[in-house]
Amino acid sequence: MGLFKSKESWERTFRLRSHHGVSKGFLAVLFWLWGVVGLLFNAGTLFGLTGNIGVGTSAYLTATCLVWIGGMVLFGIGALLAHSDFDGERPIGEDYGDVRVSR
């Protein structure tokens, strides 16, 4: 019994569960695969360079890095924005505030 508690100005929600669809998991897997494979590819290409590096080589490295970053952004934002279904259960109301007199 809440004799000395003031009524809360917000409603509590307990047991908030989210149900992810197939697309969210698929895009998350693509995000991680694209990130790891792309990072290894770009690092291998960069560290494998020998001799003089011209404009064409640096343009190629820039293009591959931009495609990799673009894929990371695409799959990452796609995974974040994929639909999630939320279920919430509300608690039973309690007595708050002054004493209530009933018959």
PDB file of N, CA and C in Angstrom:
ATOM      1  N   MET A   1       0.846  -1.171   0.000  1.00  0.00           N
ATOM      2  CA  MET A   1       0.000   0.000   0.000  1.00  0.00           C
ATOM      3  C   MET A   1       0.887   1.227   0.000  1.00  0.00           C
ATOM      4  N   GLY A   2       0.613   2.188  -0.842  1.00  0.00           N
ATOM      5  CA  GLY A   2       1.482   3.345  -0.988  1.00  0.00           C
ATOM      6  C   GLY A   2       0.931   4.575  -0.310  1.00  0.00           C
ATOM      7  N   LEU A   3       0.960   4.618   1.033  1.00  0.00           N
ATOM      8  CA  LEU A   3       0.427   5.768   1.748  1.00  0.00           C
ATOM      9  C   LEU A   3       1.278   7.013   1.556  1.00  0.00           C
ATOM     10  N   PHE A   4       2.579   6.859   1.554  1.00  0.00           N
ATOM     11  CA  PHE A   4       3.462   8.014   1.535  1.00  0.00           C
ATOM     12  C   PHE A   4       4.195   8.192   0.215  1.00  0.00           C
ATOM     13  N   LYS A   5       3.709   7.522  -0.809  1.00  0.00           N
ATOM     14  CA  LYS A   5       4.316   7.675  -2.130  1.00  0.00           C
ATOM     15  C   LYS A   5       3.455   8.603  -2.966  1.00  0.00           C
ATOM     16  N   SER A   6       4.103   9.441  -3.738  1.00  0.00           N
ATOM     17  CA  SER A   6       3.339  10.281  -4.664  1.00  0.00           C
ATOM     18  C   SER A   6       3.118   9.518  -5.960  1.00  0.00           C
ATOM     19  N   LYS A   7       2.058   9.877  -6.642  1.00  0.00           N
ATOM     20  CA  LYS A   7       1.736   9.194  -7.889  1.00  0.00           C
ATOM     21  C   LYS A   7       2.796   9.540  -8.924  1.00  0.00           C
ATOM     22  N   GLU A   8       3.282   8.519  -9.625  1.00  0.00           N
ATOM     23  CA  GLU A   8       4.313   8.744 -10.638  1.00  0.00           C
ATOM     24  C   GLU A   8       3.699   9.407 -11.853  1.00  0.00           C
ATOM     25  N   SER A   9       4.463  10.264 -12.487  1.00  0.00           N
ATOM     26  CA  SER A   9       3.957  10.983 -13.654  1.00  0.00           C
ATOM     27  C   SER A   9       4.168  10.212 -14.953  1.00  0.00           C
ATOM     28  N   TRP A  10       4.792   9.037 -14.877  1.00  0.00           N
ATOM     29  CA  TRP A  10       5.010   8.224 -16.068  1.00  0.00           C
ATOM     30  C   TRP A  10       4.538   6.806 -15.776  1.00  0.00           C
ATOM     31  N   GLU A  11       4.267   6.096 -16.804  1.00  0.00           N
ATOM     32  CA  GLU A  11       3.760   4.737 -16.667  1.00  0.00           C
ATOM     33  C   GLU A  11       4.897   3.747 -16.820  1.00  0.00           C
ATOM     34  N   ARG A  12       4.980   2.801 -15.908  1.00  0.00           N
ATOM     35  CA  ARG A  12       6.028   1.789 -15.974  1.00  0.00           C
ATOM     36  C   ARG A  12       5.641   0.696 -16.956  1.00  0.00           C
ATOM     37  N   THR A  13       6.619   0.192 -17.673  1.00  0.00           N
ATOM     38  CA  THR A  13       6.413  -0.964 -18.548  1.00  0.00           C
ATOM     39  C   THR A  13       7.492  -1.980 -18.221  1.00  0.00           C
ATOM     40  N   PHE A  14       7.079  -3.178 -17.940  1.00  0.00           N
ATOM     41  CA  PHE A  14       8.021  -4.218 -17.577  1.00  0.00           C
ATOM     42  C   PHE A  14       8.091  -5.254 -18.687  1.00  0.00           C
ATOM     43  N   ARG A  15       9.146  -6.013 -18.683  1.00  0.00           N
ATOM     44  CA  ARG A  15       9.344  -7.125 -19.606  1.00  0.00           C
ATOM     45  C   ARG A  15       9.168  -6.691 -21.061  1.00  0.00           C
ATOM     46  N   LEU A  16       9.955  -5.746 -21.449  1.00  0.00           N
ATOM     47  CA  LEU A  16       9.952  -5.300 -22.836  1.00  0.00           C
ATOM     48  C   LEU A  16      10.818  -6.254 -23.643  1.00  0.00           C
ATOM     49  N   ARG A  17      10.193  -6.992 -24.560  1.00  0.00           N
ATOM     50  CA  ARG A  17      10.890  -7.978 -25.378  1.00  0.00           C
ATOM     51  C   ARG A  17      10.818  -7.552 -26.833  1.00  0.00           C
ATOM     52  N   SER A  18      11.904  -7.753 -27.534  1.00  0.00           N
ATOM     53  CA  SER A  18      11.905  -7.454 -28.970  1.00  0.00           C
ATOM     54  C   SER A  18      12.098  -8.747 -29.751  1.00  0.00           C
ATOM     55  N   HIS A  19      11.363  -8.860 -30.825  1.00  0.00           N
ATOM     56  CA  HIS A  19      11.453 -10.008 -31.713  1.00  0.00           C
ATOM     57  C   HIS A  19      12.029  -9.529 -33.032  1.00  0.00           C
ATOM     58  N   HIS A  20      13.235  -9.981 -33.348  1.00  0.00           N
ATOM     59  CA  HIS A  20      13.904  -9.556 -34.573  1.00  0.00           C
ATOM     60  C   HIS A  20      13.487 -10.441 -35.730  1.00  0.00           C
ATOM     61  N   GLY A  21      13.360  -9.809 -36.880  1.00  0.00           N
ATOM     62  CA  GLY A  21      13.044 -10.571 -38.071  1.00  0.00           C
ATOM     63  C   GLY A  21      14.295 -11.173 -38.688  1.00  0.00           C
ATOM     64  N   VAL A  22      14.093 -11.897 -39.766  1.00  0.00           N
ATOM     65  CA  VAL A  22      15.201 -12.545 -40.469  1.00  0.00           C
ATOM     66  C   VAL A  22      16.105 -11.500 -41.110  1.00  0.00           C
ATOM     67  N   SER A  23      15.513 -10.407 -41.593  1.00  0.00           N
ATOM     68  CA  SER A  23      16.306  -9.398 -42.305  1.00  0.00           C
ATOM     69  C   SER A  23      17.330  -8.729 -41.400  1.00  0.00           C
ATOM     70  N   LYS A  24      16.983  -8.506 -40.134  1.00  0.00           N
ATOM     71  CA  LYS A  24      17.919  -7.859 -39.212  1.00  0.00           C
ATOM     72  C   LYS A  24      19.147  -8.736 -38.982  1.00  0.00           C
ATOM     73  N   GLY A  25      18.943 -10.024 -38.758  1.00  0.00           N
ATOM     74  CA  GLY A  25      20.066 -10.936 -38.559  1.00  0.00           C
ATOM     75  C   GLY A  25      20.898 -11.094 -39.816  1.00  0.00           C
ATOM     76  N   PHE A  26      20.237 -11.172 -40.968  1.00  0.00           N
ATOM     77  CA  PHE A  26      20.950 -11.310 -42.242  1.00  0.00           C
ATOM     78  C   PHE A  26      21.816 -10.091 -42.515  1.00  0.00           C
ATOM     79  N   LEU A  27      21.273  -8.891 -42.294  1.00  0.00           N
ATOM     80  CA  LEU A  27      22.054  -7.674 -42.520  1.00  0.00           C
ATOM     81  C   LEU A  27      23.188  -7.530 -41.502  1.00  0.00           C
ATOM     82  N   ALA A  28      22.988  -8.003 -40.289  1.00  0.00           N
ATOM     83  CA  ALA A  28      24.066  -7.956 -39.289  1.00  0.00           C
ATOM     84  C   ALA A  28      25.203  -8.897 -39.682  1.00  0.00           C
ATOM     85  N   VAL A  29      24.854 -10.078 -40.191  1.00  0.00           N
ATOM     86  CA  VAL A  29      25.896 -11.013 -40.655  1.00  0.00           C
ATOM     87  C   VAL A  29      26.634 -10.427 -41.849  1.00  0.00           C
ATOM     88  N   LEU A  30      25.908  -9.828 -42.785  1.00  0.00           N
ATOM     89  CA  LEU A  30      26.565  -9.180 -43.929  1.00  0.00           C
ATOM     90  C   LEU A  30      27.471  -8.040 -43.482  1.00  0.00           C
ATOM     91  N   PHE A  31      27.029  -7.278 -42.483  1.00  0.00           N
ATOM     92  CA  PHE A  31      27.841  -6.180 -41.955  1.00  0.00           C
ATOM     93  C   PHE A  31      29.183  -6.694 -41.450  1.00  0.00           C
ATOM     94  N   TRP A  32      29.160  -7.781 -40.647  1.00  0.00           N
ATOM     95  CA  TRP A  32      30.400  -8.305 -40.089  1.00  0.00           C
ATOM     96  C   TRP A  32      31.268  -8.974 -41.141  1.00  0.00           C
ATOM     97  N   LEU A  33      30.661  -9.720 -42.044  1.00  0.00           N
ATOM     98  CA  LEU A  33      31.448 -10.355 -43.108  1.00  0.00           C
ATOM     99  C   LEU A  33      32.082  -9.314 -44.022  1.00  0.00           C
ATOM    100  N   TRP A  34      31.284  -8.344 -44.439  1.00  0.00           N
ATOM    101  CA  TRP A  34      31.793  -7.279 -45.307  1.00  0.00           C
ATOM    102  C   TRP A  34      32.920  -6.523 -44.600  1.00  0.00           C
ATOM    103  N   GLY A  35      32.774  -6.271 -43.318  1.00  0.00           N
ATOM    104  CA  GLY A  35      33.788  -5.526 -42.574  1.00  0.00           C
ATOM    105  C   GLY A  35      35.091  -6.282 -42.443  1.00  0.00           C
ATOM    106  N   VAL A  36      35.021  -7.540 -42.049  1.00  0.00           N
ATOM    107  CA  VAL A  36      36.249  -8.308 -41.823  1.00  0.00           C
ATOM    108  C   VAL A  36      36.955  -8.613 -43.144  1.00  0.00           C
ATOM    109  N   VAL A  37      36.190  -9.110 -44.124  1.00  0.00           N
ATOM    110  CA  VAL A  37      36.800  -9.456 -45.414  1.00  0.00           C
ATOM    111  C   VAL A  37      37.333  -8.213 -46.117  1.00  0.00           C
ATOM    112  N   GLY A  38      36.559  -7.147 -46.096  1.00  0.00           N
ATOM    113  CA  GLY A  38      37.008  -5.905 -46.739  1.00  0.00           C
ATOM    114  C   GLY A  38      38.227  -5.304 -46.073  1.00  0.00           C
ATOM    115  N   LEU A  39      38.267  -5.349 -44.751  1.00  0.00           N
ATOM    116  CA  LEU A  39      39.428  -4.823 -44.038  1.00  0.00           C
ATOM    117  C   LEU A  39      40.677  -5.641 -44.361  1.00  0.00           C
ATOM    118  N   LEU A  40      40.541  -6.956 -44.375  1.00  0.00           N
ATOM    119  CA  LEU A  40      41.692  -7.790 -44.717  1.00  0.00           C
ATOM    120  C   LEU A  40      42.143  -7.574 -46.157  1.00  0.00           C
ATOM    121  N   PHE A  41      41.183  -7.435 -47.069  1.00  0.00           N
ATOM    122  CA  PHE A  41      41.529  -7.186 -48.474  1.00  0.00           C
ATOM    123  C   PHE A  41      42.249  -5.852 -48.638  1.00  0.00           C
ATOM    124  N   ASN A  42      41.698  -4.803 -48.029  1.00  0.00           N
ATOM    125  CA  ASN A  42      42.320  -3.478 -48.158  1.00  0.00           C
ATOM    126  C   ASN A  42      43.681  -3.426 -47.472  1.00  0.00           C
ATOM    127  N   ALA A  43      43.804  -4.062 -46.320  1.00  0.00           N
ATOM    128  CA  ALA A  43      45.103  -4.077 -45.635  1.00  0.00           C
ATOM    129  C   ALA A  43      46.122  -4.885 -46.429  1.00  0.00           C
ATOM    130  N   GLY A  44      45.701  -6.017 -47.001  1.00  0.00           N
ATOM    131  CA  GLY A  44      46.619  -6.812 -47.824  1.00  0.00           C
ATOM    132  C   GLY A  44      47.065  -6.067 -49.064  1.00  0.00           C
ATOM    133  N   THR A  45      46.132  -5.341 -49.682  1.00  0.00           N
ATOM    134  CA  THR A  45      46.499  -4.558 -50.867  1.00  0.00           C
ATOM    135  C   THR A  45      47.456  -3.433 -50.499  1.00  0.00           C
ATOM    136  N   LEU A  46      47.201  -2.768 -49.396  1.00  0.00           N
ATOM    137  CA  LEU A  46      48.044  -1.638 -48.984  1.00  0.00           C
ATOM    138  C   LEU A  46      49.443  -2.107 -48.588  1.00  0.00           C
ATOM    139  N   PHE A  47      49.529  -3.159 -47.808  1.00  0.00           N
ATOM    140  CA  PHE A  47      50.840  -3.629 -47.355  1.00  0.00           C
ATOM    141  C   PHE A  47      51.580  -4.415 -48.433  1.00  0.00           C
ATOM    142  N   GLY A  48      50.890  -4.811 -49.472  1.00  0.00           N
ATOM    143  CA  GLY A  48      51.534  -5.543 -50.556  1.00  0.00           C
ATOM    144  C   GLY A  48      52.160  -4.649 -51.610  1.00  0.00           C
ATOM    145  N   LEU A  49      52.013  -3.335 -51.468  1.00  0.00           N
ATOM    146  CA  LEU A  49      52.583  -2.409 -52.450  1.00  0.00           C
ATOM    147  C   LEU A  49      54.101  -2.314 -52.285  1.00  0.00           C
ATOM    148  N   THR A  50      54.765  -2.334 -53.414  1.00  0.00           N
ATOM    149  CA  THR A  50      56.221  -2.154 -53.410  1.00  0.00           C
ATOM    150  C   THR A  50      56.587  -1.175 -54.517  1.00  0.00           C
ATOM    151  N   GLY A  51      57.686  -0.533 -54.361  1.00  0.00           N
ATOM    152  CA  GLY A  51      58.178   0.368 -55.401  1.00  0.00           C
ATOM    153  C   GLY A  51      57.430   1.694 -55.396  1.00  0.00           C
ATOM    154  N   ASN A  52      57.449   2.341 -56.546  1.00  0.00           N
ATOM    155  CA  ASN A  52      56.803   3.644 -56.697  1.00  0.00           C
ATOM    156  C   ASN A  52      55.291   3.478 -56.814  1.00  0.00           C
ATOM    157  N   ILE A  53      54.592   4.353 -56.146  1.00  0.00           N
ATOM    158  CA  ILE A  53      53.127   4.329 -56.179  1.00  0.00           C
ATOM    159  C   ILE A  53      52.676   5.552 -56.964  1.00  0.00           C
ATOM    160  N   GLY A  54      51.959   5.311 -58.042  1.00  0.00           N
ATOM    161  CA  GLY A  54      51.507   6.409 -58.889  1.00  0.00           C
ATOM    162  C   GLY A  54      50.069   6.805 -58.583  1.00  0.00           C
ATOM    163  N   VAL A  55      49.560   7.660 -59.457  1.00  0.00           N
ATOM    164  CA  VAL A  55      48.207   8.172 -59.302  1.00  0.00           C
ATOM    165  C   VAL A  55      47.179   7.057 -59.493  1.00  0.00           C
ATOM    166  N   GLY A  56      47.425   6.165 -60.411  1.00  0.00           N
ATOM    167  CA  GLY A  56      46.485   5.076 -60.662  1.00  0.00           C
ATOM    168  C   GLY A  56      46.346   4.133 -59.484  1.00  0.00           C
ATOM    169  N   THR A  57      47.465   3.829 -58.839  1.00  0.00           N
ATOM    170  CA  THR A  57      47.425   2.933 -57.682  1.00  0.00           C
ATOM    171  C   THR A  57      46.695   3.578 -56.514  1.00  0.00           C
ATOM    172  N   SER A  58      46.964   4.844 -56.271  1.00  0.00           N
ATOM    173  CA  SER A  58      46.286   5.514 -55.162  1.00  0.00           C
ATOM    174  C   SER A  58      44.800   5.699 -55.465  1.00  0.00           C
ATOM    175  N   ALA A  59      44.451   5.910 -56.726  1.00  0.00           N
ATOM    176  CA  ALA A  59      43.029   6.008 -57.087  1.00  0.00           C
ATOM    177  C   ALA A  59      42.333   4.666 -56.897  1.00  0.00           C
ATOM    178  N   TYR A  60      43.019   3.578 -57.226  1.00  0.00           N
ATOM    179  CA  TYR A  60      42.461   2.240 -57.032  1.00  0.00           C
ATOM    180  C   TYR A  60      42.237   1.951 -55.542  1.00  0.00           C
ATOM    181  N   LEU A  61      43.235   2.283 -54.717  1.00  0.00           N
ATOM    182  CA  LEU A  61      43.099   2.081 -53.273  1.00  0.00           C
ATOM    183  C   LEU A  61      41.971   2.927 -52.695  1.00  0.00           C
ATOM    184  N   THR A  62      41.848   4.160 -53.167  1.00  0.00           N
ATOM    185  CA  THR A  62      40.778   5.041 -52.700  1.00  0.00           C
ATOM    186  C   THR A  62      39.415   4.492 -53.087  1.00  0.00           C
ATOM    187  N   ALA A  63      39.292   4.009 -54.312  1.00  0.00           N
ATOM    188  CA  ALA A  63      38.017   3.458 -54.774  1.00  0.00           C
ATOM    189  C   ALA A  63      37.621   2.217 -53.983  1.00  0.00           C
ATOM    190  N   THR A  64      38.566   1.327 -53.735  1.00  0.00           N
ATOM    191  CA  THR A  64      38.229   0.116 -52.976  1.00  0.00           C
ATOM    192  C   THR A  64      37.875   0.453 -51.532  1.00  0.00           C
ATOM    193  N   CYS A  65      38.556   1.414 -50.951  1.00  0.00           N
ATOM    194  CA  CYS A  65      38.218   1.824 -49.582  1.00  0.00           C
ATOM    195  C   CYS A  65      36.843   2.486 -49.522  1.00  0.00           C
ATOM    196  N   LEU A  66      36.507   3.281 -50.517  1.00  0.00           N
ATOM    197  CA  LEU A  66      35.188   3.919 -50.538  1.00  0.00           C
ATOM    198  C   LEU A  66      34.065   2.908 -50.726  1.00  0.00           C
ATOM    199  N   VAL A  67      34.290   1.904 -51.557  1.00  0.00           N
ATOM    200  CA  VAL A  67      33.282   0.847 -51.721  1.00  0.00           C
ATOM    201  C   VAL A  67      33.124   0.070 -50.420  1.00  0.00           C
ATOM    202  N   TRP A  68      34.233  -0.194 -49.740  1.00  0.00           N
ATOM    203  CA  TRP A  68      34.175  -0.902 -48.471  1.00  0.00           C
ATOM    204  C   TRP A  68      33.423  -0.083 -47.417  1.00  0.00           C
ATOM    205  N   ILE A  69      33.734   1.188 -47.302  1.00  0.00           N
ATOM    206  CA  ILE A  69      33.058   2.063 -46.333  1.00  0.00           C
ATOM    207  C   ILE A  69      31.576   2.199 -46.681  1.00  0.00           C
ATOM    208  N   GLY A  70      31.268   2.318 -47.960  1.00  0.00           N
ATOM    209  CA  GLY A  70      29.868   2.400 -48.376  1.00  0.00           C
ATOM    210  C   GLY A  70      29.081   1.152 -48.012  1.00  0.00           C
ATOM    211  N   GLY A  71      29.676  -0.017 -48.189  1.00  0.00           N
ATOM    212  CA  GLY A  71      29.022  -1.265 -47.791  1.00  0.00           C
ATOM    213  C   GLY A  71      28.832  -1.351 -46.293  1.00  0.00           C
ATOM    214  N   MET A  72      29.812  -0.904 -45.534  1.00  0.00           N
ATOM    215  CA  MET A  72      29.676  -0.908 -44.081  1.00  0.00           C
ATOM    216  C   MET A  72      28.525  -0.012 -43.640  1.00  0.00           C
ATOM    217  N   VAL A  73      28.428   1.166 -44.222  1.00  0.00           N
ATOM    218  CA  VAL A  73      27.339   2.087 -43.877  1.00  0.00           C
ATOM    219  C   VAL A  73      25.993   1.498 -44.295  1.00  0.00           C
ATOM    220  N   LEU A  74      25.916   0.955 -45.502  1.00  0.00           N
ATOM    221  CA  LEU A  74      24.674   0.383 -46.011  1.00  0.00           C
ATOM    222  C   LEU A  74      24.188  -0.775 -45.140  1.00  0.00           C
ATOM    223  N   PHE A  75      25.044  -1.745 -44.868  1.00  0.00           N
ATOM    224  CA  PHE A  75      24.633  -2.902 -44.086  1.00  0.00           C
ATOM    225  C   PHE A  75      24.414  -2.543 -42.612  1.00  0.00           C
ATOM    226  N   GLY A  76      25.209  -1.624 -42.098  1.00  0.00           N
ATOM    227  CA  GLY A  76      25.055  -1.218 -40.696  1.00  0.00           C
ATOM    228  C   GLY A  76      23.764  -0.471 -40.449  1.00  0.00           C
ATOM    229  N   ILE A  77      23.464   0.526 -41.274  1.00  0.00           N
ATOM    230  CA  ILE A  77      22.215   1.265 -41.114  1.00  0.00           C
ATOM    231  C   ILE A  77      21.020   0.372 -41.444  1.00  0.00           C
ATOM    232  N   GLY A  78      21.174  -0.503 -42.422  1.00  0.00           N
ATOM    233  CA  GLY A  78      20.098  -1.443 -42.733  1.00  0.00           C
ATOM    234  C   GLY A  78      19.781  -2.355 -41.572  1.00  0.00           C
ATOM    235  N   ALA A  79      20.805  -2.839 -40.873  1.00  0.00           N
ATOM    236  CA  ALA A  79      20.582  -3.702 -39.713  1.00  0.00           C
ATOM    237  C   ALA A  79      19.956  -2.929 -38.561  1.00  0.00           C
ATOM    238  N   LEU A  80      20.339  -1.669 -38.410  1.00  0.00           N
ATOM    239  CA  LEU A  80      19.749  -0.868 -37.338  1.00  0.00           C
ATOM    240  C   LEU A  80      18.291  -0.518 -37.615  1.00  0.00           C
ATOM    241  N   LEU A  81      17.960  -0.266 -38.866  1.00  0.00           N
ATOM    242  CA  LEU A  81      16.604   0.150 -39.208  1.00  0.00           C
ATOM    243  C   LEU A  81      15.663  -0.995 -39.533  1.00  0.00           C
ATOM    244  N   ALA A  82      16.171  -2.221 -39.570  1.00  0.00           N
ATOM    245  CA  ALA A  82      15.307  -3.369 -39.855  1.00  0.00           C
ATOM    246  C   ALA A  82      14.236  -3.474 -38.779  1.00  0.00           C
ATOM    247  N   HIS A  83      13.093  -3.940 -39.172  1.00  0.00           N
ATOM    248  CA  HIS A  83      11.922  -3.941 -38.301  1.00  0.00           C
ATOM    249  C   HIS A  83      12.115  -4.852 -37.086  1.00  0.00           C
ATOM    250  N   SER A  84      11.811  -4.309 -35.919  1.00  0.00           N
ATOM    251  CA  SER A  84      11.797  -5.087 -34.683  1.00  0.00           C
ATOM    252  C   SER A  84      10.414  -4.952 -34.070  1.00  0.00           C
ATOM    253  N   ASP A  85       9.867  -6.056 -33.619  1.00  0.00           N
ATOM    254  CA  ASP A  85       8.552  -6.063 -33.005  1.00  0.00           C
ATOM    255  C   ASP A  85       8.732  -6.119 -31.495  1.00  0.00           C
ATOM    256  N   PHE A  86       8.135  -5.171 -30.781  1.00  0.00           N
ATOM    257  CA  PHE A  86       8.284  -5.093 -29.335  1.00  0.00           C
ATOM    258  C   PHE A  86       6.994  -5.501 -28.644  1.00  0.00           C
ATOM    259  N   ASP A  87       7.126  -6.303 -27.594  1.00  0.00           N
ATOM    260  CA  ASP A  87       6.007  -6.681 -26.738  1.00  0.00           C
ATOM    261  C   ASP A  87       6.284  -6.147 -25.342  1.00  0.00           C
ATOM    262  N   GLY A  88       5.295  -5.536 -24.744  1.00  0.00           N
ATOM    263  CA  GLY A  88       5.443  -5.034 -23.385  1.00  0.00           C
ATOM    264  C   GLY A  88       4.273  -5.446 -22.531  1.00  0.00           C
ATOM    265  N   GLU A  89       4.553  -5.748 -21.278  1.00  0.00           N
ATOM    266  CA  GLU A  89       3.500  -6.098 -20.326  1.00  0.00           C
ATOM    267  C   GLU A  89       3.446  -5.025 -19.264  1.00  0.00           C
ATOM    268  N   ARG A  90       2.248  -4.567 -18.968  1.00  0.00           N
ATOM    269  CA  ARG A  90       2.077  -3.524 -17.962  1.00  0.00           C
ATOM    270  C   ARG A  90       1.706  -4.152 -16.625  1.00  0.00           C
ATOM    271  N   PRO A  91       2.203  -3.550 -15.528  1.00  0.00           N
ATOM    272  CA  PRO A  91       1.866  -4.103 -14.211  1.00  0.00           C
ATOM    273  C   PRO A  91       0.442  -3.717 -13.792  1.00  0.00           C
ATOM    274  N   ILE A  92      -0.069  -4.410 -12.807  1.00  0.00           N
ATOM    275  CA  ILE A  92      -1.369  -4.078 -12.242  1.00  0.00           C
ATOM    276  C   ILE A  92      -1.213  -2.803 -11.439  1.00  0.00           C
ATOM    277  N   GLY A  93      -2.215  -1.924 -11.527  1.00  0.00           N
ATOM    278  CA  GLY A  93      -2.151  -0.649 -10.813  1.00  0.00           C
ATOM    279  C   GLY A  93      -2.120  -0.828  -9.312  1.00  0.00           C
ATOM    280  N   GLU A  94      -1.374   0.040  -8.639  1.00  0.00           N
ATOM    281  CA  GLU A  94      -1.259  -0.004  -7.188  1.00  0.00           C
ATOM    282  C   GLU A  94      -1.881   1.245  -6.604  1.00  0.00           C
ATOM    283  N   ASP A  95      -1.988   1.264  -5.275  1.00  0.00           N
ATOM    284  CA  ASP A  95      -2.505   2.442  -4.579  1.00  0.00           C
ATOM    285  C   ASP A  95      -1.382   3.451  -4.427  1.00  0.00           C
ATOM    286  N   TYR A  96      -1.630   4.671  -4.847  1.00  0.00           N
ATOM    287  CA  TYR A  96      -0.665   5.755  -4.690  1.00  0.00           C
ATOM    288  C   TYR A  96      -1.382   6.939  -4.083  1.00  0.00           C
ATOM    289  N   GLY A  97      -0.667   7.691  -3.294  1.00  0.00           N
ATOM    290  CA  GLY A  97      -1.217   8.947  -2.780  1.00  0.00           C
ATOM    291  C   GLY A  97      -1.933   8.768  -1.451  1.00  0.00           C
ATOM    292  N   ASP A  98      -3.039   9.503  -1.275  1.00  0.00           N
ATOM    293  CA  ASP A  98      -3.768   9.538  -0.007  1.00  0.00           C
ATOM    294  C   ASP A  98      -4.477   8.236   0.280  1.00  0.00           C
ATOM    295  N   VAL A  99      -4.948   8.133   1.498  1.00  0.00           N
ATOM    296  CA  VAL A  99      -5.699   6.957   1.918  1.00  0.00           C
ATOM    297  C   VAL A  99      -7.053   6.957   1.226  1.00  0.00           C
ATOM    298  N   ARG A 100      -7.453   5.828   0.698  1.00  0.00           N
ATOM    299  CA  ARG A 100      -8.747   5.713   0.033  1.00  0.00           C
ATOM    300  C   ARG A 100      -9.687   4.939   0.950  1.00  0.00           C
ATOM    301  N   VAL A 101     -10.830   5.508   1.168  1.00  0.00           N
ATOM    302  CA  VAL A 101     -11.806   4.875   2.030  1.00  0.00           C
ATOM    303  C   VAL A 101     -12.908   4.286   1.143  1.00  0.00           C
ATOM    304  N   SER A 102     -13.189   3.022   1.365  1.00  0.00           N
ATOM    305  CA  SER A 102     -14.248   2.386   0.592  1.00  0.00           C
ATOM    306  C   SER A 102     -15.122   1.555   1.514  1.00  0.00           C
ATOM    307  N   ARG A 103     -16.290   1.210   1.061  1.00  0.00           N
ATOM    308  CA  ARG A 103     -17.197   0.424   1.898  1.00  0.00           C
ATOM    309  C   ARG A 103     -17.068  -1.017   1.601  1.00  0.00           C
TER     310      ARG A 103
END
